[in-house]
XYZ file of N, CA and C in Angstrom:
564
model
N 64.691 -113.637 -12.329
C 63.681 -114.528 -11.776
C 62.317 -113.842 -11.817
N 61.286 -114.597 -12.079
C 59.923 -114.061 -12.165
C 59.137 -114.479 -10.934
N 58.228 -113.627 -10.511
C 57.400 -113.887 -9.336
C 55.958 -114.079 -9.782
N 55.289 -115.056 -9.209
C 53.897 -115.340 -9.527
C 53.003 -114.294 -8.851
N 52.011 -113.771 -9.579
C 51.080 -112.764 -9.074
C 49.660 -113.307 -9.091
N 48.779 -112.643 -8.379
C 47.364 -112.982 -8.450
C 46.814 -112.579 -9.808
N 45.853 -113.322 -10.295
C 45.229 -112.991 -11.572
C 44.335 -111.772 -11.362
N 44.476 -110.788 -12.240
C 43.674 -109.567 -12.197
C 43.437 -109.124 -13.628
N 42.890 -107.935 -13.801
C 42.702 -107.373 -15.141
C 44.056 -106.887 -15.606
N 45.014 -107.770 -15.713
C 46.422 -107.427 -15.799
C 46.984 -106.903 -17.085
N 46.255 -106.126 -17.837
C 46.850 -105.478 -19.000
C 47.056 -104.020 -18.648
N 48.287 -103.573 -18.749
C 48.603 -102.180 -18.460
C 49.267 -101.588 -19.684
N 48.931 -100.387 -20.084
C 47.922 -99.532 -19.469
C 46.524 -99.863 -19.972
N 45.543 -99.594 -19.115
C 44.140 -99.709 -19.507
C 43.625 -98.289 -19.695
N 42.862 -98.039 -20.747
C 42.380 -96.673 -20.968
C 41.388 -96.255 -19.887
N 41.310 -94.970 -19.644
C 40.284 -94.429 -18.749
C 39.305 -93.703 -19.662
N 38.185 -94.362 -19.919
C 37.198 -93.876 -20.876
C 35.973 -93.358 -20.143
N 35.482 -92.218 -20.587
C 34.260 -91.639 -20.040
C 33.136 -91.921 -21.026
N 32.200 -92.767 -20.628
C 31.084 -93.152 -21.495
C 29.883 -92.318 -21.068
N 29.362 -91.524 -22.000
C 28.283 -90.583 -21.671
C 27.012 -90.889 -22.457
N 25.890 -90.728 -21.757
C 24.562 -90.938 -22.332
C 23.613 -89.909 -21.745
N 22.397 -89.934 -22.253
C 21.321 -89.155 -21.635
C 20.425 -90.092 -20.850
N 19.997 -89.638 -19.672
C 18.994 -90.353 -18.884
C 17.615 -90.123 -19.503
N 16.607 -90.822 -18.984
C 15.233 -90.689 -19.486
C 14.741 -89.256 -19.417
N 15.162 -88.505 -18.401
C 14.704 -87.123 -18.228
C 15.543 -86.111 -19.000
N 16.507 -86.579 -19.791
C 17.345 -85.688 -20.595
C 18.609 -85.215 -19.897
N 18.783 -85.580 -18.620
C 20.009 -85.192 -17.915
C 21.178 -86.069 -18.383
N 22.393 -85.572 -18.150
C 23.605 -86.263 -18.597
C 24.019 -87.318 -17.579
N 24.412 -88.480 -18.077
C 24.950 -89.556 -17.258
C 26.330 -89.925 -17.818
N 27.306 -90.114 -16.932
C 28.653 -90.500 -17.359
C 29.175 -91.589 -16.444
N 29.858 -92.573 -17.029
C 30.540 -93.584 -16.228
C 31.993 -93.699 -16.663
N 32.829 -94.164 -15.761
C 34.239 -94.420 -16.017
C 34.356 -95.890 -16.399
N 34.948 -96.169 -17.546
C 35.111 -97.548 -18.000
C 36.550 -97.789 -18.432
N 37.232 -98.717 -17.786
C 38.606 -99.036 -18.165
C 38.652 -100.195 -19.162
N 37.588 -100.970 -19.228
C 37.581 -102.113 -20.124
C 36.930 -101.735 -21.443
N 37.701 -101.071 -22.292
C 37.196 -100.667 -23.594
C 38.316 -100.599 -24.604
N 37.955 -100.796 -25.867
C 38.954 -100.778 -26.923
C 38.279 -100.548 -28.273
N 39.088 -100.428 -29.294
C 38.584 -100.405 -30.660
C 38.567 -101.860 -31.120
N 37.409 -102.333 -31.536
C 37.293 -103.707 -31.996
C 37.881 -103.832 -33.405
N 37.654 -102.830 -34.181
C 38.239 -102.656 -35.506
C 38.123 -101.178 -35.815
N 38.685 -100.728 -36.912
C 38.604 -99.308 -37.218
C 37.148 -98.873 -37.285
N 36.801 -97.915 -36.435
C 35.443 -97.387 -36.443
C 34.445 -98.135 -35.584
N 34.888 -99.149 -34.833
C 33.982 -99.894 -33.962
C 34.549 -99.941 -32.549
N 33.757 -99.472 -31.581
C 34.152 -99.451 -30.175
C 33.532 -100.647 -29.472
N 34.297 -101.285 -28.578
C 33.797 -102.373 -27.747
C 34.056 -102.003 -26.291
N 32.987 -101.967 -25.492
C 33.084 -101.637 -24.073
C 32.579 -102.820 -23.268
N 33.394 -103.343 -22.378
C 33.002 -104.482 -21.559
C 32.246 -103.964 -20.337
N 30.933 -103.866 -20.466
C 30.066 -103.298 -19.429
C 28.905 -104.250 -19.160
N 28.541 -104.400 -17.892
C 27.400 -105.250 -17.556
C 26.093 -104.466 -17.699
N 25.017 -105.189 -17.880
C 23.704 -104.575 -18.070
C 23.173 -103.878 -16.820
N 23.805 -104.090 -15.679
C 23.352 -103.442 -14.452
C 23.707 -101.956 -14.409
N 24.634 -101.518 -15.269
C 25.007 -100.102 -15.300
C 23.877 -99.249 -15.869
N 23.608 -98.135 -15.243
C 22.629 -97.164 -15.753
C 23.006 -96.750 -17.176
N 24.284 -96.603 -17.415
C 24.771 -96.199 -18.728
C 24.352 -97.189 -19.814
N 24.437 -98.481 -19.529
C 24.054 -99.491 -20.524
C 22.557 -99.408 -20.799
N 21.770 -99.229 -19.759
C 20.318 -99.070 -19.947
C 20.033 -97.862 -20.836
N 20.755 -96.763 -20.595
C 20.573 -95.553 -21.405
C 21.003 -95.766 -22.853
N 22.118 -96.459 -23.045
C 22.602 -96.726 -24.404
C 21.553 -97.506 -25.188
N 20.986 -98.522 -24.566
C 19.967 -99.328 -25.244
C 18.725 -98.496 -25.551
N 18.339 -97.621 -24.624
C 17.136 -96.805 -24.813
C 17.338 -95.725 -25.877
N 18.505 -95.093 -25.897
C 18.760 -93.968 -26.803
C 19.407 -94.386 -28.117
N 20.051 -95.551 -28.133
C 20.720 -96.015 -29.345
C 22.002 -95.262 -29.651
N 22.575 -94.620 -28.616
C 23.770 -93.808 -28.849
C 24.534 -93.584 -27.554
N 25.812 -93.228 -27.698
C 26.663 -92.877 -26.562
C 27.904 -92.174 -27.095
N 28.633 -91.528 -26.195
C 29.931 -90.960 -26.555
C 30.989 -91.582 -25.655
N 32.202 -91.637 -26.171
C 33.347 -92.136 -25.411
C 34.421 -91.060 -25.469
N 34.783 -90.539 -24.293
C 35.820 -89.516 -24.212
C 37.053 -90.075 -23.527
N 38.195 -89.534 -23.897
C 39.462 -89.900 -23.266
C 39.638 -89.008 -22.043
N 39.789 -89.611 -20.880
C 39.987 -88.831 -19.653
C 41.413 -88.279 -19.621
N 41.549 -87.096 -19.030
C 42.861 -86.460 -18.942
C 43.231 -86.177 -17.488
N 44.521 -85.901 -17.273
C 45.047 -85.689 -15.918
C 44.419 -84.483 -15.230
N 44.038 -83.480 -15.991
C 43.441 -82.279 -15.401
C 42.082 -82.562 -14.758
N 41.441 -83.662 -15.145
C 40.104 -83.979 -14.639
C 40.057 -85.358 -13.984
N 41.125 -85.726 -13.306
C 41.218 -87.040 -12.684
C 40.188 -87.217 -11.560
N 39.910 -86.163 -10.811
C 38.930 -86.256 -9.716
C 37.544 -86.548 -10.283
N 37.163 -85.808 -11.314
C 35.849 -86.019 -11.932
C 35.773 -87.404 -12.584
N 36.846 -87.795 -13.277
C 36.864 -89.099 -13.946
C 36.711 -90.228 -12.932
N 37.423 -90.134 -11.823
C 37.319 -91.172 -10.801
C 35.930 -91.162 -10.150
N 35.386 -89.977 -9.937
C 34.037 -89.858 -9.371
C 33.019 -90.590 -10.247
N 33.164 -90.474 -11.571
C 32.233 -91.150 -12.471
C 32.357 -92.674 -12.364
N 33.444 -93.161 -11.754
C 33.611 -94.590 -11.533
C 33.175 -95.054 -10.160
N 33.265 -94.177 -9.172
C 32.934 -94.593 -7.807
C 31.484 -94.295 -7.427
N 30.809 -93.483 -8.228
C 29.396 -93.180 -7.973
C 28.554 -93.792 -9.085
N 27.416 -94.348 -8.723
C 26.540 -95.012 -9.681
C 25.373 -94.126 -10.095
N 25.113 -94.095 -11.392
C 23.942 -93.392 -11.908
C 22.644 -94.052 -11.469
N 22.690 -95.320 -11.064
C 21.515 -95.997 -10.520
C 21.152 -95.443 -9.149
N 22.142 -94.907 -8.440
C 21.929 -94.404 -7.088
C 21.789 -92.888 -7.037
N 22.584 -92.183 -7.856
C 22.601 -90.716 -7.843
C 22.275 -90.224 -9.252
N 21.111 -89.637 -9.414
C 20.664 -89.223 -10.748
C 21.383 -87.975 -11.262
N 21.945 -87.169 -10.374
C 22.571 -85.922 -10.805
C 24.099 -85.945 -10.643
N 24.707 -87.118 -10.841
C 26.149 -87.197 -10.616
C 26.926 -86.328 -11.600
N 26.431 -86.152 -12.820
C 27.137 -85.262 -13.747
C 27.107 -83.820 -13.230
N 25.963 -83.370 -12.776
C 25.859 -82.028 -12.173
C 26.846 -81.872 -11.030
N 26.954 -82.889 -10.202
C 27.861 -82.851 -9.053
C 29.318 -82.677 -9.464
N 29.667 -83.106 -10.670
C 31.057 -83.032 -11.129
C 31.487 -81.612 -11.484
N 30.530 -80.756 -11.831
C 30.860 -79.401 -12.248
C 31.298 -79.291 -13.703
N 31.309 -80.402 -14.437
C 31.684 -80.370 -15.852
C 30.499 -79.905 -16.695
N 30.761 -79.633 -17.966
C 29.723 -79.154 -18.875
C 29.650 -80.038 -20.112
N 28.496 -80.039 -20.752
C 28.303 -80.876 -21.938
C 27.319 -80.213 -22.889
N 27.373 -80.633 -24.136
C 26.375 -80.244 -25.137
C 26.045 -81.479 -25.966
N 24.925 -81.403 -26.676
C 24.465 -82.542 -27.471
C 25.369 -82.748 -28.680
N 25.690 -84.000 -28.946
C 26.430 -84.373 -30.145
C 25.641 -83.921 -31.368
N 26.336 -83.570 -32.420
C 25.673 -83.180 -33.670
C 25.067 -84.373 -34.390
N 25.619 -85.575 -34.168
C 25.217 -86.720 -34.976
C 24.479 -87.831 -34.232
N 24.619 -87.896 -32.911
C 23.943 -88.956 -32.150
C 23.251 -88.345 -30.940
N 22.325 -89.090 -30.357
C 21.569 -88.609 -29.195
C 22.339 -88.908 -27.912
N 23.467 -88.207 -27.756
C 24.328 -88.398 -26.585
C 25.126 -87.115 -26.348
N 25.582 -86.896 -25.107
C 26.314 -85.672 -24.787
C 27.815 -85.756 -25.082
N 28.379 -84.609 -25.439
C 29.824 -84.441 -25.580
C 30.273 -83.624 -24.371
N 31.177 -84.176 -23.585
C 31.667 -83.469 -22.393
C 32.787 -82.538 -22.830
N 32.609 -81.252 -22.581
C 33.544 -80.235 -23.072
C 34.944 -80.359 -22.512
N 35.082 -80.726 -21.263
C 36.377 -80.697 -20.601
C 37.314 -81.834 -21.005
N 36.793 -82.950 -21.501
C 37.658 -84.050 -21.920
C 38.122 -83.798 -23.357
N 39.418 -84.014 -23.650
C 40.018 -83.533 -24.898
C 39.598 -84.236 -26.187
N 39.270 -85.518 -26.137
C 38.919 -86.266 -27.355
C 37.599 -86.989 -27.106
N 36.713 -86.957 -28.103
C 35.408 -87.590 -27.957
C 35.024 -88.339 -29.232
N 34.601 -89.592 -29.055
C 34.061 -90.396 -30.153
C 32.556 -90.493 -29.971
N 31.816 -90.109 -30.987
C 30.361 -90.168 -30.964
C 29.945 -91.478 -31.636
N 29.127 -92.267 -30.938
C 28.857 -93.632 -31.386
C 27.377 -93.952 -31.478
N 27.029 -94.717 -32.514
C 25.701 -95.315 -32.631
C 25.794 -96.713 -32.033
N 24.810 -97.065 -31.217
C 24.757 -98.385 -30.603
C 24.474 -99.436 -31.664
N 25.282 -100.478 -31.717
C 25.074 -101.570 -32.672
C 24.393 -102.761 -31.990
N 25.020 -103.248 -30.907
C 24.447 -104.404 -30.219
C 25.055 -104.562 -28.835
N 24.352 -105.352 -28.022
C 24.866 -105.740 -26.715
C 25.177 -107.225 -26.782
N 26.398 -107.594 -26.454
C 26.797 -108.994 -26.473
C 26.908 -109.506 -25.046
N 26.398 -110.702 -24.825
C 26.465 -111.317 -23.507
C 26.783 -112.789 -23.694
N 27.938 -113.187 -23.204
C 28.323 -114.592 -23.304
C 29.194 -114.959 -22.111
N 29.552 -116.231 -21.957
C 30.300 -116.655 -20.764
C 31.664 -115.977 -20.598
N 32.234 -115.437 -21.668
C 33.577 -114.867 -21.587
C 33.587 -113.345 -21.607
N 32.477 -112.744 -21.404
C 32.434 -111.292 -21.375
C 31.130 -110.768 -21.924
N 30.942 -109.500 -21.723
C 29.730 -108.870 -22.198
C 30.091 -107.476 -22.651
N 29.259 -106.905 -23.434
C 29.623 -105.564 -23.797
C 28.778 -104.883 -24.822
N 29.007 -103.583 -24.867
C 28.357 -102.677 -25.794
C 29.259 -102.523 -27.017
N 28.681 -102.694 -28.165
C 29.406 -102.478 -29.417
C 28.793 -101.255 -30.083
N 29.643 -100.327 -30.508
C 29.160 -99.107 -31.134
C 29.946 -98.738 -32.370
N 29.270 -98.112 -33.300
C 29.890 -97.617 -34.533
C 30.251 -96.153 -34.324
N 31.519 -95.815 -34.486
C 31.968 -94.433 -34.350
C 31.537 -93.676 -35.599
N 30.751 -92.608 -35.399
C 30.278 -91.819 -36.539
C 30.943 -90.446 -36.603
N 31.627 -90.059 -35.519
C 32.302 -88.760 -35.506
C 33.324 -88.751 -34.380
N 34.440 -88.096 -34.612
C 35.463 -87.908 -33.586
C 35.795 -86.424 -33.558
N 35.794 -85.855 -32.347
C 36.162 -84.450 -32.205
C 37.264 -84.311 -31.159
N 38.050 -83.249 -31.294
C 39.105 -82.956 -30.329
C 39.103 -81.465 -30.042
N 39.388 -81.144 -28.805
C 39.531 -79.751 -28.406
C 40.771 -79.188 -29.108
N 40.650 -77.983 -29.631
C 41.771 -77.366 -30.356
C 43.024 -77.236 -29.502
N 42.861 -77.191 -28.183
C 44.025 -77.030 -27.310
C 44.964 -78.232 -27.339
N 44.506 -79.395 -27.847
C 45.361 -80.583 -27.909
C 45.815 -80.883 -29.338
N 45.705 -79.879 -30.215
C 46.070 -80.097 -31.610
C 47.225 -79.192 -32.033
N 48.034 -79.726 -32.937
C 49.117 -78.977 -33.564
C 49.069 -79.275 -35.047
N 49.048 -78.244 -35.845
C 49.041 -78.390 -37.308
C 47.938 -79.327 -37.782
N 46.748 -79.206 -37.158
C 45.587 -79.973 -37.579
C 45.543 -81.417 -37.114
N 46.503 -81.838 -36.286
C 46.542 -83.214 -35.792
C 46.585 -83.224 -34.272
N 46.056 -84.298 -33.688
C 46.126 -84.449 -32.232
C 47.572 -84.644 -31.813
N 47.975 -83.923 -30.790
C 49.294 -84.091 -30.177
C 49.060 -84.753 -28.823
N 49.339 -86.051 -28.736
C 49.027 -86.809 -27.524
C 49.758 -86.282 -26.289
N 50.874 -85.604 -26.478
C 51.562 -85.033 -25.315
C 50.749 -83.900 -24.711
N 49.886 -83.278 -25.491
C 49.013 -82.218 -24.982
C 47.718 -82.764 -24.383
N 47.326 -83.960 -24.798
C 46.092 -84.576 -24.300
C 46.225 -84.911 -22.815
N 47.397 -85.337 -22.384
C 47.617 -85.766 -20.995
C 46.621 -86.844 -20.585
N 46.425 -87.804 -21.482
C 45.516 -88.917 -21.206
C 45.994 -89.666 -19.965
N 45.032 -90.254 -19.261
C 45.402 -91.068 -18.110
C 45.106 -92.532 -18.402
N 45.900 -93.387 -17.774
C 45.728 -94.833 -17.894
C 45.513 -95.409 -16.501
N 44.773 -96.497 -16.438
C 44.491 -97.177 -15.179
C 45.465 -98.329 -14.996
N 46.005 -98.465 -13.790
C 46.894 -99.562 -13.429
C 46.095 -100.561 -12.599
N 45.751 -101.725 -13.158
C 44.926 -102.684 -12.429
C 45.660 -103.402 -11.298
N 46.985 -103.331 -11.277
C 47.749 -104.009 -10.229
C 47.709 -103.251 -8.909
N 47.785 -101.916 -8.972
C 47.828 -101.115 -7.740
C 46.678 -100.126 -7.641
N 45.791 -100.115 -8.647
C 44.641 -99.215 -8.722
C 45.073 -97.754 -8.759
N 46.089 -97.470 -9.539
C 46.558 -96.102 -9.710
C 46.240 -95.579 -11.095
N 46.342 -94.276 -11.248
C 46.217 -93.625 -12.553
C 47.583 -93.067 -12.931
N 47.911 -93.133 -14.204
C 49.181 -92.623 -14.709
C 48.950 -91.749 -15.927
N 49.751 -90.707 -16.068
C 49.678 -89.861 -17.253
C 50.399 -90.546 -18.408
N 49.830 -90.421 -19.588
C 50.433 -90.938 -20.805
C 50.781 -89.705 -21.649
N 52.047 -89.308 -21.614
C 52.379 -88.021 -22.247
C 53.590 -88.029 -23.164
N 54.536 -88.904 -22.983
C 55.789 -88.792 -23.722
C 55.849 -89.767 -24.891
N 56.144 -89.262 -26.075
C 56.339 -90.110 -27.249
C 57.735 -90.708 -27.168
N 57.825 -92.025 -27.276
C 59.124 -92.678 -27.137
C 59.564 -93.428 -28.388
N 58.758 -93.438 -29.419
C 59.148 -94.158 -30.628
C 58.203 -93.893 -31.780
N 58.532 -94.490 -32.901
C 57.761 -94.344 -34.133
C 57.195 -95.708 -34.531
N 55.865 -95.842 -34.442
C 55.206 -97.098 -34.794
C 55.401 -97.418 -36.272
N 55.578 -98.668 -36.551
C 55.750 -99.194 -37.903
C 57.045 -98.727 -38.558
N 57.963 -98.158 -37.773
C 59.256 -97.724 -38.306
C 60.410 -98.235 -37.465
N 60.357 -98.072 -36.149
C 61.483 -98.428 -35.295
C 61.861 -99.903 -35.437
N 60.909 -100.780 -35.553
C 61.178 -102.202 -35.674
C 61.852 -102.600 -36.978
N 61.762 -101.730 -37.967
C 62.394 -102.041 -39.256
C 63.898 -102.197 -39.124
N 64.481 -101.643 -38.053
C 65.925 -101.772 -37.820
C 66.356 -103.227 -37.682
N 65.458 -104.078 -37.187
C 65.774 -105.486 -36.970
C 65.365 -106.380 -38.141
N 64.670 -105.816 -39.088
C 64.187 -106.586 -40.241
C 65.357 -106.840 -41.187
N 65.509 -108.077 -41.603
C 66.639 -108.414 -42.478
C 66.161 -108.784 -43.850
């Protein structure tokens, strides 16, 4: 039997993405965004409203980075979601994390998060069914500690996912199957 639930952002897991930009004064700004995905290969779509300091920075600088949050930095990742850059200008400093400038775009790469996509801003979309930042991925980097034989090992990334039903975070660590292969067993 199935039970009816309240409507929410009910897709699980939702990624925990750290979107980083530079403020007008050159300081680092980061926000936590769960509503983000790849629109197509090489294109990021983030469902963010224009009221976010991060969106204002993206439009001004024409660039941003998107990092995958990990379990080791859950406190900092959550802080970037509960504190606003519109209210606290030094929230990145408060986190204790470190960053350096991307080689290809005018945006920071946060050292502590294991995977980072460097993006050029393409456009801001605003319509009745959603709004968002669209960016072209121009570079992807990963910390060597999450790589094996030149490839990312997701079990080492310890990425976290957001649960919109209970507002919890979960680790995404165990490989349970082979994409584009396991289903072939049922193909006739």
